[in-house]
mmCIF file of C-alpha atoms and ligand atoms in Angstrom:
data_model
loop_
_atom_site.group_PDB
_atom_site.id
_atom_site.type_symbol
_atom_site.label_atom_id
_atom_site.label_comp_id
_atom_site.label_asym_id
_atom_site.label_seq_id
_atom_site.Cartn_x
_atom_site.Cartn_y
_atom_site.Cartn_z
ATOM 1 C CA MET A 777 99.849 113.023 77.068
ATOM 2 C CA PRO A 778 100.483 109.275 76.865
ATOM 3 C CA LEU A 779 100.875 108.593 80.600
ATOM 4 C CA ASP A 780 98.156 110.930 81.939
ATOM 5 C CA GLU A 781 95.663 108.102 82.479
ATOM 6 C CA TYR A 782 98.324 105.922 84.138
ATOM 7 C CA ARG A 783 99.275 108.702 86.556
ATOM 8 C CA ALA A 784 95.713 109.813 87.302
ATOM 9 C CA LYS A 785 94.862 106.335 88.615
ATOM 10 C CA ARG A 786 97.742 106.075 91.084
ATOM 11 C CA ARG A 787 99.133 107.765 94.206
ATOM 12 C CA PHE A 788 102.898 107.491 93.979
ATOM 13 C CA ASP A 789 103.381 108.214 97.691
ATOM 14 C CA ALA A 790 101.360 105.048 98.416
ATOM 15 C CA THR A 791 102.281 102.523 95.697
ATOM 16 C CA PRO A 792 105.753 101.132 94.895
ATOM 17 C CA GLU A 793 104.970 101.411 91.155
ATOM 18 C CA PRO A 794 107.052 103.919 89.115
ATOM 19 C CA SER A 795 105.593 107.305 88.146
ATOM 20 C CA GLY A 796 107.616 107.142 84.952
ATOM 21 C CA ASP A 797 108.462 109.298 81.980
ATOM 22 C CA VAL A 798 107.857 108.967 78.269
ATOM 23 C CA VAL A 799 111.319 108.080 76.938
ATOM 24 C CA GLY A 800 112.111 108.742 73.297
ATOM 25 C CA GLY A 801 108.463 109.195 72.337
ATOM 26 C CA ASP A 802 109.466 111.223 69.297
ATOM 27 C CA GLN A 803 111.366 108.327 67.745
ATOM 28 C CA PRO A 804 110.195 106.828 64.462
ATOM 29 C CA ALA A 805 107.399 104.295 64.681
ATOM 30 C CA PRO A 806 108.769 100.967 65.822
ATOM 31 C CA ALA A 807 108.782 97.514 64.272
ATOM 32 C CA GLY A 808 109.905 95.826 67.480
ATOM 33 C CA GLY A 809 111.258 96.194 70.980
ATOM 34 C CA ARG A 810 111.011 94.595 74.389
ATOM 35 C CA PHE A 811 107.903 92.925 75.742
ATOM 36 C CA VAL A 812 106.900 91.910 79.233
ATOM 37 C CA VAL A 813 103.983 89.936 80.664
ATOM 38 C CA GLN A 814 103.205 90.538 84.333
ATOM 39 C CA ARG A 815 100.984 88.128 86.273
ATOM 40 C CA HIS A 816 98.883 90.484 88.351
ATOM 41 C CA ARG A 817 96.722 89.060 91.080
ATOM 42 C CA ALA A 818 94.400 91.986 91.695
ATOM 43 C CA ARG A 819 90.672 91.810 92.426
ATOM 44 C CA ARG A 820 90.703 89.470 89.434
ATOM 45 C CA LEU A 821 93.742 87.611 88.138
ATOM 46 C CA HIS A 822 95.073 88.787 84.789
ATOM 47 C CA TYR A 823 98.282 88.844 82.765
ATOM 48 C CA ASP A 824 99.336 92.361 81.752
ATOM 49 C CA THR A 825 100.908 92.025 78.308
ATOM 50 C CA ARG A 826 103.009 95.049 77.343
ATOM 51 C CA LEU A 827 104.888 95.991 74.174
ATOM 52 C CA GLU A 828 107.601 98.653 74.231
ATOM 53 C CA MET A 829 106.583 101.180 71.608
ATOM 54 C CA ALA A 830 107.244 104.917 71.081
ATOM 55 C CA GLY A 831 108.587 105.483 74.586
ATOM 56 C CA VAL A 832 105.870 103.714 76.574
ATOM 57 C CA LEU A 833 104.599 100.187 77.261
ATOM 58 C CA VAL A 834 101.410 99.694 75.225
ATOM 59 C CA SER A 835 99.346 97.353 77.420
ATOM 60 C CA TRP A 836 96.554 94.783 77.428
ATOM 61 C CA ALA A 837 95.096 92.882 80.407
ATOM 62 C CA VAL A 838 94.668 89.227 79.415
ATOM 63 C CA PRO A 839 92.470 87.468 82.018
ATOM 64 C CA ARG A 840 93.497 83.891 81.143
ATOM 65 C CA GLY A 841 97.037 84.711 80.063
ATOM 66 C CA PRO A 842 98.745 84.337 76.676
ATOM 67 C CA SER A 843 98.838 80.799 75.273
ATOM 68 C CA LEU A 844 100.917 78.906 72.732
ATOM 69 C CA ASP A 845 97.749 77.011 71.715
ATOM 70 C CA PRO A 846 96.355 78.453 68.453
ATOM 71 C CA ARG A 847 92.842 77.395 69.495
ATOM 72 C CA ALA A 848 93.034 79.625 72.588
ATOM 73 C CA ARG A 849 91.605 82.973 71.503
ATOM 74 C CA ARG A 850 92.452 85.030 74.555
ATOM 75 C CA LEU A 851 90.468 88.126 75.405
ATOM 76 C CA ALA A 852 92.897 91.057 75.765
ATOM 77 C CA VAL A 853 91.520 94.319 77.142
ATOM 78 C CA ARG A 854 93.550 97.354 76.130
ATOM 79 C CA VAL A 855 94.481 99.336 79.215
ATOM 80 C CA GLU A 856 96.379 102.555 79.765
ATOM 81 C CA ASP A 857 99.952 102.908 78.480
ATOM 82 C CA HIS A 858 102.534 102.279 81.201
ATOM 83 C CA PRO A 859 105.973 103.898 81.645
ATOM 84 C CA LEU A 860 109.062 101.984 80.494
ATOM 85 C CA GLU A 861 110.211 101.814 84.125
ATOM 86 C CA TYR A 862 107.300 99.429 84.712
ATOM 87 C CA PHE A 863 109.087 96.819 82.589
ATOM 88 C CA SER A 864 110.730 94.991 85.487
ATOM 89 C CA PHE A 865 108.225 95.911 88.221
ATOM 90 C CA GLU A 866 107.506 93.131 90.668
ATOM 91 C CA GLY A 867 105.954 93.693 94.072
ATOM 92 C CA ARG A 868 102.925 94.341 96.207
ATOM 93 C CA ILE A 869 100.491 97.149 95.458
ATOM 94 C CA PRO A 870 98.996 98.126 98.818
ATOM 95 C CA ARG A 871 95.375 97.590 99.712
ATOM 96 C CA GLY A 872 93.191 100.549 98.776
ATOM 97 C CA GLN A 873 95.455 101.527 95.839
ATOM 98 C CA TYR A 874 94.564 101.066 92.174
ATOM 99 C CA GLY A 875 95.305 97.468 91.149
ATOM 100 C CA ALA A 876 95.948 96.382 94.762
ATOM 101 C CA GLY A 877 97.516 92.924 94.840
ATOM 102 C CA ASP A 878 100.778 91.304 93.775
ATOM 103 C CA VAL A 879 102.729 91.372 90.517
ATOM 104 C CA ILE A 880 105.455 89.109 89.106
ATOM 105 C CA VAL A 881 107.392 89.359 85.851
ATOM 106 C CA TRP A 882 105.896 86.240 84.294
ATOM 107 C CA ASP A 883 107.736 86.527 80.965
ATOM 108 C CA TRP A 884 109.906 88.979 79.088
ATOM 109 C CA GLY A 885 111.847 89.195 75.835
ATOM 110 C CA ARG A 886 111.628 90.852 72.400
ATOM 111 C CA TRP A 887 108.746 91.427 70.024
ATOM 112 C CA THR A 888 109.067 91.963 66.274
ATOM 113 C CA ALA A 889 106.376 93.098 63.884
ATOM 114 C CA ASP A 890 105.913 90.854 60.855
ATOM 115 C CA PRO A 891 107.650 91.963 57.658
ATOM 116 C CA GLY A 892 105.124 94.134 55.876
ATOM 117 C CA THR A 893 104.232 95.895 59.135
ATOM 118 C CA PRO A 894 106.760 98.727 59.170
ATOM 119 C CA ASP A 895 104.737 100.825 61.629
ATOM 120 C CA ALA A 896 103.272 98.986 64.590
ATOM 121 C CA ILE A 897 101.351 102.039 65.791
ATOM 122 C CA ASP A 898 99.564 102.294 62.448
ATOM 123 C CA ALA A 899 98.806 98.567 62.676
ATOM 124 C CA LEU A 900 97.278 99.012 66.133
ATOM 125 C CA GLU A 901 95.204 101.946 64.899
ATOM 126 C CA ALA A 902 93.926 99.671 62.144
ATOM 127 C CA GLY A 903 93.091 96.989 64.719
ATOM 128 C CA GLU A 904 95.480 94.183 63.697
ATOM 129 C CA LEU A 905 99.112 93.634 64.638
ATOM 130 C CA LYS A 906 100.938 90.502 63.554
ATOM 131 C CA LEU A 907 104.081 89.944 65.565
ATOM 132 C CA ARG A 908 106.609 87.455 66.867
ATOM 133 C CA LEU A 909 107.441 87.059 70.540
ATOM 134 C CA GLU A 910 110.750 85.658 71.745
ATOM 135 C CA GLY A 911 110.625 85.331 75.515
ATOM 136 C CA ASP A 912 111.558 82.731 78.100
ATOM 137 C CA LYS A 913 108.067 81.179 77.930
ATOM 138 C CA LEU A 914 106.356 82.678 74.896
ATOM 139 C CA HIS A 915 107.664 81.968 71.403
ATOM 140 C CA GLY A 916 106.418 82.278 67.867
ATOM 141 C CA GLY A 917 103.842 84.146 65.859
ATOM 142 C CA PHE A 918 100.888 85.926 67.421
ATOM 143 C CA VAL A 919 98.176 88.252 66.221
ATOM 144 C CA LEU A 920 96.506 90.996 68.211
ATOM 145 C CA LEU A 921 93.091 91.614 66.711
ATOM 146 C CA ARG A 922 90.640 94.326 67.767
ATOM 147 C CA THR A 923 87.185 92.772 67.998
ATOM 148 C CA PRO A 924 84.778 95.378 69.339
ATOM 149 C CA ILE A 925 82.261 93.657 71.568
ATOM 150 C CA ARG A 926 79.100 95.715 71.892
ATOM 151 C CA GLY A 927 81.037 98.672 70.513
ATOM 152 C CA ASP A 928 83.795 98.457 73.138
ATOM 153 C CA ARG A 929 86.963 99.289 71.197
ATOM 154 C CA ARG A 930 89.172 98.227 74.111
ATOM 155 C CA LYS A 931 88.430 94.556 73.465
ATOM 156 C CA TRP A 932 91.039 92.621 71.483
ATOM 157 C CA LEU A 933 91.940 88.969 70.973
ATOM 158 C CA LEU A 934 95.472 87.591 71.408
ATOM 159 C CA ILE A 935 95.969 84.453 69.324
ATOM 160 C CA HIS A 936 99.028 82.285 68.674
ATOM 161 C CA ARG A 937 99.360 81.488 64.994
ATOM 162 C CA ARG A 938 99.743 77.948 63.695
ATOM 163 C CA ASP A 939 103.508 77.626 63.362
ATOM 164 C CA ASP A 940 106.353 75.413 64.569
ATOM 165 C CA GLU A 941 106.202 76.986 68.015
ATOM 166 C CA ALA A 942 102.499 76.385 68.604
ATOM 167 C CA VAL A 943 101.746 73.929 71.449
ATOM 168 C CA ASP A 944 98.259 72.478 71.826
ATOM 169 C CA GLY A 945 96.822 72.744 75.330
ATOM 170 C CA TRP A 946 99.528 75.113 76.593
ATOM 171 C CA ASP A 947 98.233 77.045 79.621
ATOM 172 C CA ALA A 948 99.931 80.003 81.320
ATOM 173 C CA GLU A 949 98.793 78.802 84.751
ATOM 174 C CA ASP A 950 101.034 75.717 84.384
ATOM 175 C CA HIS A 951 104.101 78.034 84.324
ATOM 176 C CA PRO A 952 103.794 80.084 87.526
ATOM 177 C CA LEU A 953 107.364 81.263 88.276
ATOM 178 C CA SER A 954 108.731 84.755 87.725
ATOM 179 C CA VAL A 955 111.418 84.880 85.033
ATOM 180 C CA LYS A 956 113.016 87.732 86.981
ATOM 181 C CA SER A 957 113.192 86.317 90.497
ATOM 182 C CA GLY A 958 112.000 82.720 90.386
ATOM 183 C CA ARG A 959 109.168 83.667 92.760
ATOM 184 C CA THR A 960 105.467 82.898 92.602
ATOM 185 C CA ASN A 961 102.791 85.517 93.282
ATOM 186 C CA ASP A 962 102.397 83.873 96.716
ATOM 187 C CA ASP A 963 106.123 84.452 97.386
ATOM 188 C CA VAL A 964 105.761 88.134 96.488
ATOM 189 C CA ALA A 965 102.593 88.481 98.579
ATOM 190 C CA ALA A 966 104.429 86.944 101.551
ATOM 191 C CA GLY A 967 107.419 89.254 101.062
ATOM 192 C CA ARG A 968 109.798 86.382 100.318
ATOM 193 C CA ARG A 969 113.037 87.343 98.576
ATOM 194 C CA ALA A 970 114.127 86.345 95.106
ATOM 195 C CA ARG A 971 115.403 82.838 94.663
ATOM 196 C CA PRO A 972 118.962 83.187 93.311
ATOM 197 C CA PRO A 973 118.825 81.937 89.720
ATOM 198 C CA THR A 974 122.320 80.422 90.055
ATOM 199 C CA GLN A 975 121.338 78.330 93.086
ATOM 200 C CA GLY A 976 120.905 75.121 91.145
ATOM 201 C CA ARG A 977 124.157 75.622 89.283
ATOM 202 C CA VAL A 978 126.130 76.434 92.440
ATOM 203 C CA ALA A 979 124.713 73.366 94.170
ATOM 204 C CA MET A 980 125.684 71.309 91.139
ATOM 205 C CA LEU A 981 129.272 72.639 91.167
ATOM 206 C CA ARG A 982 129.603 71.862 94.887
ATOM 207 C CA ALA A 983 128.308 68.348 94.527
HETATM 208 MN MN1 MN B 210 97.106 94.835 85.934
#
């Protein structure tokens, strides 16, 4: 079952993460859906990059984060599928639990497979998915390419393609705020509440 590995790693009486269900897993193979990137400060920092597909979030851990720079060939390690309820998860995973640390919703939006890729699951099986991302931070064409390193089939590369939305030198670490709450990982770790996104606008109207 798709979420068995996800569930086996976690104790849902001890972590605030969702236990989740596979939703609509029998639907036809997708050519797009939602995506989310979560900045997860665990034992090692990484950016969990997840595509909504066939009722789950198909997931990769990207240590240095996605980039808009086509020269940045980011290692992306395929990890276990996550439940759709994980999409907006932000919070602290307690010490001693799997993935202990803090998580923010670093970016979210829609992904679309390139024309000519009618079935994204088939494309992943074949080891190459060309897609577009339209998020708050990430835009443009990307390719996910399986590049087995010493036979490890979990290792992929995430590369921005050379297009109008490519930006040389773009680094995820220069864009640290949650698109959901305006918080940093430090804010979440310290238990600080969301910064109201309308704050600036309200202040402007009062001025
Ligand atoms: Mn993670």
